[in-house]
Amino acid sequence: MLELREIVQKLDTVVQEQSARIYDLETTVTIQRNHIQDLMTDKKTDIEYRRKLERRLKVIENNFVGKYSDPKDYVVKSSNISPHENVDKQKIQRLLLPTNNIASDGLVAFYAYMSCPENNPSAHLTLIYDVSVTNVGNGYNHVTGIFTAPTSGVYVFVWVTRVAYGEHPTQLMINNAVYGVTFLRAKNGDDGSVSGTVVANVTKGDSIFVRVHSSYAGDGQVHSSELGRPSFSGWLLH
C-alpha cells in the first residue's frame, strides 16, 4: 500500500512538471505569435513609409526639374569650386539656390496639399504637404512642410485636415506658439474634413507650419485621396 502511494505521488509530481512545461510552452508560443504579428505590422508600416518617401521624392524631382531647369534661375553659393574640377551633377544642384525670394509685385501666397495618407501620426509631428501647387514668394518648403515668411506683414493661413477611422487634433504654429487648433472625430468607418483659419502678424523669417497636437495625437489616419486631400495655404494680406 505504501509503495502504491509513493507511485501515485511520483506520478502527481510528473504531471505537475509536465503541466508547468506545457504552460511555459504555451506562453512562449503566444509571445512568438505576438512578435510575428508585430513584425508583420512593422513590415507593412515600413512598406507604406517607403512608398510615401518614393512618392515625395518623385514630387521633389518633378518640382526641381520644372522650377530650376533654366540655368539663369541659379546662383552658385560657393566660390571654392575650381573650374577644372569635375563636380558631379548632384553636388552642383546642392550648391544652387533660386535668386529671387519675393515676387516683384510684393505678392506672397502659397498652396500645397498632402498626396498620400499619414497613418497614426505621433504627437508633435509636423504634417508635410508635399505637393506645392502655388508658391509665390518661394516661402513654402514642400520637403519640410514649413512656410518661412519672406516679408513681414499680416497673413492669412488656412489648413484642412481629412480624418478617417479615428480622430486627430492639429495645431497651426508660428515658431513655438500655437495660433490655431482643430479637432475632428471620424469613427466607425467614417471620414470627414475640418478646416482652420488664422489671421496673424508675422515677422520676416518666422516659421509657420501645421503639426499634430503636442499633448494628444489621436488615432487613425490623416487621409488623402482623389476624393479629398489635406491642404495648407496662406497669403500676405497687407
XYZ file of N, CA, C and O in Angstrom, residues 9-179:
684
model
N 2.256 9.563 -5.824
C 2.888 10.856 -5.567
C 3.890 11.208 -6.671
O 3.967 12.352 -7.120
N 4.657 10.199 -7.093
C 5.608 10.439 -8.174
C 4.884 10.820 -9.464
O 5.309 11.717 -10.200
N 3.776 10.109 -9.728
C 3.001 10.434 -10.928
C 2.425 11.847 -10.845
O 2.407 12.586 -11.836
N 1.940 12.212 -9.647
C 1.431 13.578 -9.465
C 2.530 14.609 -9.729
O 2.296 15.649 -10.363
N 3.721 14.311 -9.237
C 4.849 15.231 -9.449
C 5.169 15.363 -10.931
O 5.395 16.466 -11.453
N 5.173 14.222 -11.630
C 5.445 14.242 -13.069
C 4.378 15.045 -13.808
O 4.674 15.850 -14.696
N 3.113 14.835 -13.435
C 2.011 15.563 -14.077
C 2.156 17.063 -13.849
O 1.963 17.881 -14.762
N 2.488 17.451 -12.616
C 2.667 18.872 -12.315
C 3.815 19.469 -13.127
O 3.716 20.585 -13.650
N 4.914 18.713 -13.227
C 6.049 19.194 -14.016
C 5.673 19.331 -15.485
O 6.032 20.312 -16.149
N 4.945 18.339 -15.998
C 4.522 18.397 -17.393
C 3.553 19.562 -17.628
O 3.615 20.246 -18.650
N 2.660 19.775 -16.665
C 1.718 20.896 -16.790
C 2.458 22.227 -16.811
O 2.123 23.138 -17.584
N 3.479 22.336 -15.961
C 4.269 23.569 -15.926
C 5.000 23.775 -17.244
O 5.064 24.895 -17.774
N 5.547 22.685 -17.795
C 6.245 22.792 -19.074
C 5.280 23.170 -20.195
O 5.598 23.983 -21.066
N 4.090 22.559 -20.176
C 3.083 22.888 -21.193
C 2.692 24.360 -21.091
O 2.562 25.061 -22.103
N 2.523 24.843 -19.861
C 2.174 26.257 -19.662
C 3.278 27.164 -20.201
O 3.010 28.168 -20.880
N 4.541 26.800 -19.904
C 5.668 27.592 -20.406
C 5.701 27.600 -21.930
O 5.950 28.637 -22.563
N 5.452 26.430 -22.529
C 5.450 26.341 -23.991
C 4.315 27.167 -24.590
O 4.498 27.854 -25.606
N 3.142 27.097 -23.976
C 2.012 27.886 -24.472
C 2.311 29.382 -24.366
O 1.982 30.165 -25.265
N 2.941 29.779 -23.255
C 3.315 31.186 -23.088
C 4.320 31.610 -24.151
O 4.207 32.689 -24.749
N 5.304 30.733 -24.406
C 6.308 31.032 -25.429
C 5.670 31.164 -26.804
O 5.994 32.075 -27.575
N 4.748 30.250 -27.117
C 4.054 30.303 -28.411
C 3.273 31.610 -28.547
O 3.285 32.260 -29.607
N 2.594 32.011 -27.476
C 1.825 33.262 -27.511
C 2.739 34.459 -27.738
O 2.440 35.349 -28.544
N 3.876 34.470 -27.024
C 4.835 35.569 -27.188
C 5.371 35.602 -28.613
O 5.459 36.669 -29.245
N 5.733 34.418 -29.139
C 6.260 34.354 -30.502
C 5.205 34.778 -31.517
O 5.509 35.470 -32.500
N 3.962 34.377 -31.283
C 2.885 34.753 -32.194
C 2.689 36.270 -32.200
O 2.538 36.887 -33.257
N 2.720 36.876 -31.006
C 2.592 38.334 -30.924
C 3.778 39.024 -31.589
O 3.625 40.061 -32.244
N 4.967 38.436 -31.403
C 6.162 39.017 -32.019
C 6.071 38.960 -33.543
O 6.420 39.928 -34.233
N 5.594 37.833 -34.060
C 5.421 37.705 -35.514
C 4.414 38.727 -36.022
O 4.609 39.362 -37.064
N 3.321 38.910 -35.269
C 2.313 39.890 -35.663
C 2.897 41.299 -35.672
O 2.631 42.098 -36.581
N 3.718 41.601 -34.646
C 4.367 42.920 -34.597
C 5.306 43.109 -35.784
O 5.364 44.196 -36.378
N 6.049 42.051 -36.130
C 6.963 42.142 -37.268
C 6.197 42.362 -38.569
O 6.621 43.156 -39.427
N 5.065 41.681 -38.715
C 4.254 41.857 -39.919
C 3.702 43.275 -39.992
O 3.676 43.895 -41.060
N 3.273 43.810 -38.832
C 2.773 45.189 -38.798
C 3.881 46.172 -39.126
O 3.682 47.123 -39.893
N 5.078 45.946 -38.532
C 6.215 46.829 -38.813
C 6.590 46.781 -40.286
O 6.920 47.808 -40.892
N 6.547 45.569 -40.869
C 6.882 45.437 -42.282
C 5.894 46.202 -43.143
O 6.277 46.910 -44.086
N 4.602 46.087 -42.808
C 3.579 46.811 -43.562
C 3.779 48.312 -43.437
O 3.681 49.057 -44.417
N 4.092 48.763 -42.204
C 4.334 50.192 -41.989
C 5.554 50.659 -42.770
O 5.550 51.740 -43.370
N 6.622 49.843 -42.762
C 7.834 50.203 -43.497
C 7.567 50.300 -44.991
O 8.085 51.193 -45.676
N 6.763 49.368 -45.515
C 6.441 49.396 -46.943
C 5.654 50.652 -47.283
O 5.940 51.334 -48.277
N 4.659 50.998 -46.439
C 3.874 52.204 -46.678
C 4.750 53.450 -46.598
O 4.617 54.375 -47.405
N 5.660 53.471 -45.610
C 6.542 54.629 -45.451
C 7.490 54.756 -46.640
O 7.738 55.853 -47.136
N 8.010 53.607 -47.119
C 8.907 53.638 -48.281
C 8.176 54.149 -49.515
O 8.721 54.956 -50.276
N 6.941 53.690 -49.704
C 6.163 54.162 -50.851
C 5.893 55.655 -50.745
O 5.933 56.381 -51.741
N 5.624 56.113 -49.509
C 5.381 57.539 -49.306
C 6.637 58.349 -49.643
O 6.568 59.385 -50.304
N 7.800 57.854 -49.191
C 9.052 58.544 -49.495
C 9.327 58.551 -50.993
O 9.808 59.557 -51.535
N 9.024 57.443 -51.664
C 9.228 57.382 -53.109
C 8.341 58.391 -53.829
O 8.778 59.059 -54.771
N 7.071 58.505 -53.366
C 6.175 59.480 -53.994
C 6.653 60.902 -53.746
O 6.617 61.749 -54.645
N 7.113 61.165 -52.516
C 7.601 62.508 -52.206
C 8.860 62.832 -52.995
O 9.040 63.960 -53.462
N 9.747 61.834 -53.146
C 10.962 62.049 -53.926
C 10.616 62.359 -55.370
O 11.235 63.230 -55.996
N 9.602 61.665 -55.906
C 9.179 61.924 -57.279
C 8.648 63.341 -57.425
O 8.958 64.039 -58.401
N 7.864 63.780 -56.428
C 7.339 65.148 -56.460
C 8.478 66.153 -56.408
O 8.498 67.144 -57.144
N 9.463 65.895 -55.523
C 10.606 66.800 -55.401
C 11.375 66.873 -56.713
O 11.752 67.952 -57.182
N 11.600 65.709 -57.336
C 12.329 65.690 -58.602
C 11.576 66.457 -59.681
O 12.169 67.243 -60.426
N 10.258 66.241 -59.748
C 9.465 66.938 -60.763
C 9.468 68.443 -60.534
O 9.613 69.232 -61.472
N 9.312 68.848 -59.260
C 9.318 70.277 -58.953
C 10.678 70.897 -59.243
O 10.775 72.017 -59.736
N 11.746 70.162 -58.927
C 13.086 70.699 -59.148
C 13.352 70.890 -60.636
O 13.818 71.932 -61.072
N 13.012 69.868 -61.416
C 13.245 69.957 -62.858
C 12.393 71.058 -63.464
O 12.837 71.846 -64.290
N 11.121 71.130 -63.011
C 10.228 72.135 -63.587
C 10.592 73.550 -63.197
O 10.458 74.487 -63.984
N 11.074 73.736 -61.962
C 11.325 75.085 -61.464
C 12.723 75.582 -61.797
O 12.940 76.768 -62.024
N 13.697 74.683 -61.840
C 15.083 75.108 -61.962
C 15.774 74.565 -63.211
O 16.962 74.310 -63.224
N 15.009 74.341 -64.264
C 15.612 73.812 -65.478
C 16.421 74.870 -66.218
O 17.300 74.553 -67.009
N 16.135 76.155 -65.993
C 16.855 77.232 -66.649
C 18.061 77.627 -65.805
O 17.914 78.015 -64.649
N 19.277 77.552 -66.339
C 20.469 77.897 -65.553
C 20.435 79.318 -65.020
O 21.086 79.629 -64.033
N 19.678 80.234 -65.659
C 19.623 81.608 -65.184
C 18.912 81.721 -63.844
O 18.997 82.746 -63.175
N 18.179 80.667 -63.439
C 17.471 80.692 -62.164
C 18.376 80.358 -60.988
O 17.924 80.291 -59.856
N 19.645 80.123 -61.229
C 20.546 79.710 -60.168
C 21.609 80.762 -59.892
O 21.997 81.531 -60.757
N 22.069 80.741 -58.662
C 23.320 81.417 -58.341
C 24.172 80.425 -57.572
O 23.674 79.668 -56.755
N 25.467 80.401 -57.820
C 26.360 79.488 -57.133
C 26.711 80.079 -55.782
O 27.157 81.214 -55.681
N 26.476 79.305 -54.707
C 26.690 79.793 -53.352
C 28.116 79.592 -52.873
O 28.515 80.142 -51.870
N 28.886 78.756 -53.530
C 30.250 78.512 -53.090
C 31.232 78.965 -54.154
O 31.047 78.730 -55.337
N 32.301 79.650 -53.721
C 33.330 80.107 -54.654
C 34.549 79.206 -54.605
O 35.592 79.539 -55.165
N 34.410 78.072 -53.916
C 35.552 77.184 -53.739
C 35.644 76.108 -54.808
O 36.476 75.212 -54.711
N 34.784 76.155 -55.820
C 34.797 75.132 -56.857
C 35.751 75.548 -57.964
O 35.610 76.614 -58.558
N 36.710 74.723 -58.212
C 37.658 75.005 -59.275
C 36.999 74.794 -60.622
O 36.244 73.846 -60.812
N 37.256 75.674 -61.623
C 36.657 75.484 -62.942
C 37.147 74.217 -63.621
O 36.537 73.746 -64.571
N 38.260 73.682 -63.127
C 38.815 72.468 -63.727
C 38.403 71.214 -62.963
O 38.779 70.114 -63.336
N 37.652 71.423 -61.864
C 37.270 70.279 -61.042
C 36.053 69.596 -61.631
O 35.093 70.244 -62.042
N 36.089 68.285 -61.688
C 34.976 67.512 -62.233
C 33.971 67.249 -61.119
O 34.095 66.298 -60.362
N 32.962 68.121 -60.992
C 31.958 68.008 -59.941
C 30.723 67.354 -60.521
O 30.234 67.764 -61.571
N 30.186 66.330 -59.853
C 29.020 65.645 -60.391
C 27.775 66.511 -60.258
O 27.737 67.493 -59.519
N 26.748 66.126 -60.981
C 25.531 66.930 -61.096
C 24.836 67.120 -59.757
O 24.347 68.206 -59.440
N 24.780 66.071 -58.925
C 24.085 66.182 -57.646
C 24.771 67.181 -56.729
O 24.109 67.940 -56.024
N 26.106 67.205 -56.709
C 26.810 68.166 -55.874
C 26.539 69.588 -56.334
O 26.375 70.498 -55.527
N 26.508 69.793 -57.654
C 26.226 71.126 -58.178
C 24.830 71.566 -57.771
O 24.616 72.704 -57.349
N 23.850 70.664 -57.860
C 22.480 71.017 -57.509
C 22.366 71.438 -56.055
O 21.597 72.331 -55.713
N 23.137 70.817 -55.163
C 23.072 71.186 -53.755
C 23.669 72.556 -53.497
O 23.407 73.176 -52.469
N 24.497 73.051 -54.429
C 25.123 74.356 -54.254
C 24.324 75.483 -54.896
O 24.720 76.641 -54.823
N 23.207 75.154 -55.538
C 22.444 76.149 -56.271
C 21.184 76.533 -55.531
O 20.482 75.690 -55.007
N 20.893 77.829 -55.502
C 19.693 78.334 -54.861
C 19.008 79.314 -55.799
O 19.665 79.980 -56.597
N 17.670 79.454 -55.734
C 16.981 80.422 -56.565
C 17.391 81.840 -56.203
O 17.640 82.161 -55.049
N 17.449 82.717 -57.200
C 17.921 84.078 -56.978
C 16.865 84.953 -56.323
O 17.191 85.850 -55.558
N 15.588 84.739 -56.615
C 14.535 85.606 -56.104
C 13.788 84.929 -54.972
O 13.514 83.743 -55.014
N 13.417 85.707 -53.954
C 12.672 85.162 -52.829
C 11.297 85.795 -52.697
O 10.409 85.223 -52.092
N 11.104 86.991 -53.230
C 9.825 87.683 -53.161
C 9.431 88.110 -54.567
O 10.271 88.554 -55.348
N 8.150 87.961 -54.896
C 7.679 88.377 -56.207
C 7.905 89.873 -56.385
O 7.857 90.653 -55.434
N 8.152 90.283 -57.641
C 8.476 91.677 -57.919
C 7.354 92.625 -57.522
O 7.592 93.787 -57.199
N 6.103 92.144 -57.522
C 4.976 92.998 -57.149
C 4.655 92.918 -55.658
O 3.659 93.479 -55.205
N 5.490 92.221 -54.881
C 5.291 92.137 -53.441
C 4.305 91.084 -52.997
O 4.023 90.963 -51.798
N 3.764 90.296 -53.915
C 2.793 89.269 -53.548
C 3.481 88.078 -52.887
O 4.581 87.689 -53.272
N 2.819 87.524 -51.886
C 3.274 86.290 -51.245
C 2.049 85.404 -51.054
O 1.065 85.822 -50.433
N 2.085 84.202 -51.590
C 0.964 83.272 -51.449
C 1.461 81.857 -51.720
O 2.348 81.653 -52.550
N 0.881 80.898 -51.006
C 1.251 79.510 -51.259
C 0.051 78.603 -51.032
O -0.878 78.935 -50.291
N 0.076 77.463 -51.698
C -0.942 76.427 -51.514
C -0.295 75.081 -51.801
O 0.360 74.896 -52.834
N -0.460 74.135 -50.868
C 0.104 72.797 -51.039
C -0.852 71.785 -50.426
O -1.641 72.110 -49.536
N -0.768 70.552 -50.909
C -1.612 69.506 -50.339
C -0.811 68.231 -50.116
O 0.293 68.055 -50.650
N -1.387 67.344 -49.319
C -0.760 66.075 -48.962
C -1.190 65.017 -49.974
O -2.376 64.778 -50.160
N -0.229 64.376 -50.614
C -0.553 63.458 -51.705
C -0.891 62.051 -51.236
O -1.493 61.278 -51.982
N -0.504 61.687 -50.009
C -0.754 60.330 -49.534
C -1.091 60.367 -48.044
O -0.748 61.319 -47.345
N -1.767 59.340 -47.541
C -2.199 59.343 -46.137
C -1.029 59.309 -45.164
O 0.065 58.838 -45.484
N -1.299 59.806 -43.972
C -0.354 59.725 -42.851
C -1.002 58.832 -41.802
O -1.983 59.212 -41.168
N -0.460 57.622 -41.631
C -1.070 56.639 -40.741
C -0.589 56.811 -39.305
O 0.612 56.806 -39.045
N -1.547 56.980 -38.398
C -1.258 57.078 -36.964
C -0.097 58.023 -36.658
O 0.907 57.622 -36.055
N -0.185 59.279 -37.071
C 0.900 60.219 -36.781
C 1.037 60.458 -35.283
O 0.053 60.457 -34.548
N 2.252 60.669 -34.845
C 2.519 60.858 -33.425
C 2.338 62.322 -33.032
O 2.298 63.219 -33.885
N 2.221 62.562 -31.740
C 2.118 63.927 -31.231
C 3.355 64.724 -31.631
O 4.459 64.185 -31.720
N 3.158 65.999 -31.898
C 4.240 66.918 -32.266
C 4.690 66.769 -33.715
O 5.532 67.551 -34.172
N 4.174 65.777 -34.447
C 4.643 65.549 -35.813
C 4.215 66.692 -36.728
O 3.042 67.061 -36.780
N 5.172 67.260 -37.460
C 4.851 68.282 -38.455
C 4.260 67.606 -39.686
O 4.854 66.685 -40.246
N 3.083 68.043 -40.096
C 2.441 67.479 -41.276
C 3.073 68.094 -42.523
O 3.235 69.315 -42.614
N 3.418 67.244 -43.465
C 4.108 67.695 -44.674
C 3.145 67.632 -45.854
O 2.659 66.558 -46.211
N 2.877 68.778 -46.424
C 2.032 68.887 -47.611
C 2.991 68.925 -48.798
O 3.544 69.969 -49.141
N 3.198 67.758 -49.390
C 4.349 67.557 -50.264
C 4.156 68.043 -51.693
O 5.129 68.166 -52.433
N 2.922 68.315 -52.100
C 2.689 68.800 -53.464
C 2.436 70.300 -53.407
O 1.387 70.753 -52.946
N 3.406 71.066 -53.863
C 3.294 72.521 -53.857
C 2.677 72.976 -55.173
O 3.272 72.821 -56.237
N 1.471 73.534 -55.098
C 0.757 73.978 -56.293
C 1.065 75.446 -56.589
O 1.329 75.827 -57.723
N 1.024 76.270 -55.547
C 1.313 77.701 -55.676
C 2.354 78.080 -54.636
O 2.243 77.684 -53.476
N 3.370 78.824 -55.057
C 4.415 79.228 -54.112
C 4.996 80.577 -54.533
O 6.191 80.710 -54.790
N 4.130 81.581 -54.600
C 4.557 82.929 -54.967
C 5.348 83.524 -53.802
O 4.853 83.602 -52.680
N 6.566 83.908 -54.054
C 7.446 84.385 -52.998
C 8.400 83.322 -52.504
O 9.317 83.602 -51.751
N 8.149 82.068 -52.932
C 9.064 80.962 -52.640
C 9.285 80.750 -51.145
O 10.368 80.381 -50.705
N 8.225 80.972 -50.339
C 8.383 80.824 -48.898
C 8.071 79.443 -48.367
O 8.497 79.093 -47.271
N 7.322 78.642 -49.147
C 6.914 77.324 -48.651
C 7.897 76.247 -49.086
O 8.301 76.190 -50.250
N 8.246 75.373 -48.143
C 9.146 74.252 -48.412
C 8.339 72.958 -48.363
O 7.891 72.532 -47.294
N 8.143 72.326 -49.524
C 7.307 71.127 -49.578
C 8.020 69.884 -49.053
O 7.405 68.822 -48.951
N 9.293 70.009 -48.707
C 10.020 68.887 -48.112
C 9.835 68.875 -46.598
O 9.632 67.828 -45.987
N 9.879 70.057 -45.974
C 9.740 70.151 -44.518
C 8.317 70.464 -44.079
O 7.970 70.261 -42.917
N 7.482 70.996 -44.994
C 6.128 71.396 -44.632
C 6.061 72.752 -43.947
O 5.017 73.122 -43.408
N 7.154 73.515 -43.981
C 7.237 74.786 -43.253
C 7.217 75.960 -44.224
O 7.921 75.951 -45.242
N 6.402 76.967 -43.898
C 6.404 78.229 -44.629
C 7.237 79.229 -43.840
O 6.975 79.484 -42.660
N 8.248 79.794 -44.483
C 9.089 80.815 -43.869
C 8.730 82.156 -44.487
O 8.879 82.346 -45.702
N 8.238 83.065 -43.663
C 7.748 84.345 -44.171
C 8.871 85.128 -44.843
O 9.867 85.465 -44.192
N 8.738 85.438 -46.136
C 9.785 86.193 -46.829
C 9.734 87.687 -46.534
O 10.678 88.410 -46.842
N 8.630 88.141 -45.940
C 8.499 89.556 -45.591
C 7.522 89.683 -44.427
O 6.688 88.799 -44.201
N 7.627 90.745 -43.674
C 6.732 90.962 -42.536
C 5.380 91.482 -43.007
O 5.273 92.122 -44.061
N 4.333 91.208 -42.217
C 3.010 91.707 -42.554
C 1.918 90.886 -41.902
O 2.175 90.007 -41.075
N 0.681 91.184 -42.284
C -0.478 90.433 -41.809
C -0.770 89.322 -42.813
O -0.968 89.583 -44.000
N -0.801 88.087 -42.328
C -1.009 86.922 -43.185
C -2.298 86.203 -42.801
O -2.742 86.255 -41.647
N -2.862 85.512 -43.776
C -3.978 84.592 -43.551
C -3.474 83.179 -43.834
O -2.838 82.941 -44.868
N -3.761 82.259 -42.915
C -3.372 80.859 -43.096
C -4.607 79.969 -42.947
O -5.422 80.168 -42.042
N -4.726 79.002 -43.837
C -5.848 78.058 -43.813
C -5.282 76.647 -43.945
O -4.428 76.396 -44.802
N -5.748 75.749 -43.090
C -5.346 74.354 -43.234
C -6.566 73.450 -43.120
O -7.487 73.720 -42.360
N -6.564 72.410 -43.937
C -7.668 71.452 -43.992
C -7.118 70.074 -43.635
O -6.082 69.656 -44.163
N -7.808 69.375 -42.733
C -7.386 68.040 -42.309
C -8.514 67.051 -42.567
O -9.645 67.276 -42.139
N -8.198 65.993 -43.283
C -9.165 64.922 -43.515
C -8.796 63.730 -42.637
O -7.645 63.279 -42.644
N -9.761 63.229 -41.876
C -9.524 62.141 -40.922
C -10.376 60.940 -41.304
O -11.549 61.091 -41.661
N -9.779 59.751 -41.226
C -10.511 58.510 -41.490
C -10.229 57.507 -40.379
O -9.087 57.363 -39.938
N -11.282 56.840 -39.912
C -11.167 55.750 -38.940
C -10.484 56.187 -37.646
O -9.702 55.436 -37.066
N -10.755 57.384 -37.193
C -10.125 57.816 -35.958
C -10.452 59.255 -35.628
O -11.483 59.794 -36.035
N -9.540 59.893 -34.896
C -9.708 61.290 -34.516
C -8.336 61.938 -34.374
O -7.376 61.290 -33.935
N -8.261 63.204 -34.775
C -6.986 63.907 -34.709
C -7.194 65.392 -34.421
O -8.010 66.039 -35.078
N -6.444 65.934 -33.464
C -6.361 67.380 -33.296
C -5.088 67.894 -33.975
O -4.052 67.224 -33.954
N -5.168 69.059 -34.593
C -3.996 69.661 -35.225
C -3.833 71.094 -34.742
O -4.794 71.728 -34.297
N -2.612 71.587 -34.845
C -2.299 72.944 -34.398
C -1.562 73.697 -35.497
O -0.661 73.135 -36.139
N -1.932 74.956 -35.698
C -1.147 75.820 -36.567
C -0.165 76.586 -35.694
O -0.558 77.255 -34.739
N 1.111 76.458 -36.033
C 2.178 77.027 -35.222
C 2.849 78.191 -35.951
O 3.070 78.135 -37.164
N 3.160 79.236 -35.208
C 4.057 80.284 -35.683
C 5.248 80.264 -34.738
O 5.128 80.626 -33.562
N 6.353 79.774 -35.244
C 7.524 79.467 -34.424
C 7.113 78.463 -33.345
O 6.664 77.373 -33.671
N 7.206 78.824 -32.067
C 6.849 77.888 -30.998
C 5.487 78.174 -30.377
O 5.130 77.563 -29.362
N 4.730 79.092 -30.964
C 3.444 79.492 -30.391
C 2.287 78.870 -31.169
O 2.299 78.826 -32.398
N 1.276 78.400 -30.421
C 0.069 77.846 -31.031
C -0.884 78.987 -31.368
O -1.280 79.750 -30.495
N -1.266 79.089 -32.648
C -2.178 80.142 -33.078
C -3.558 79.612 -33.452
O -4.508 80.382 -33.532
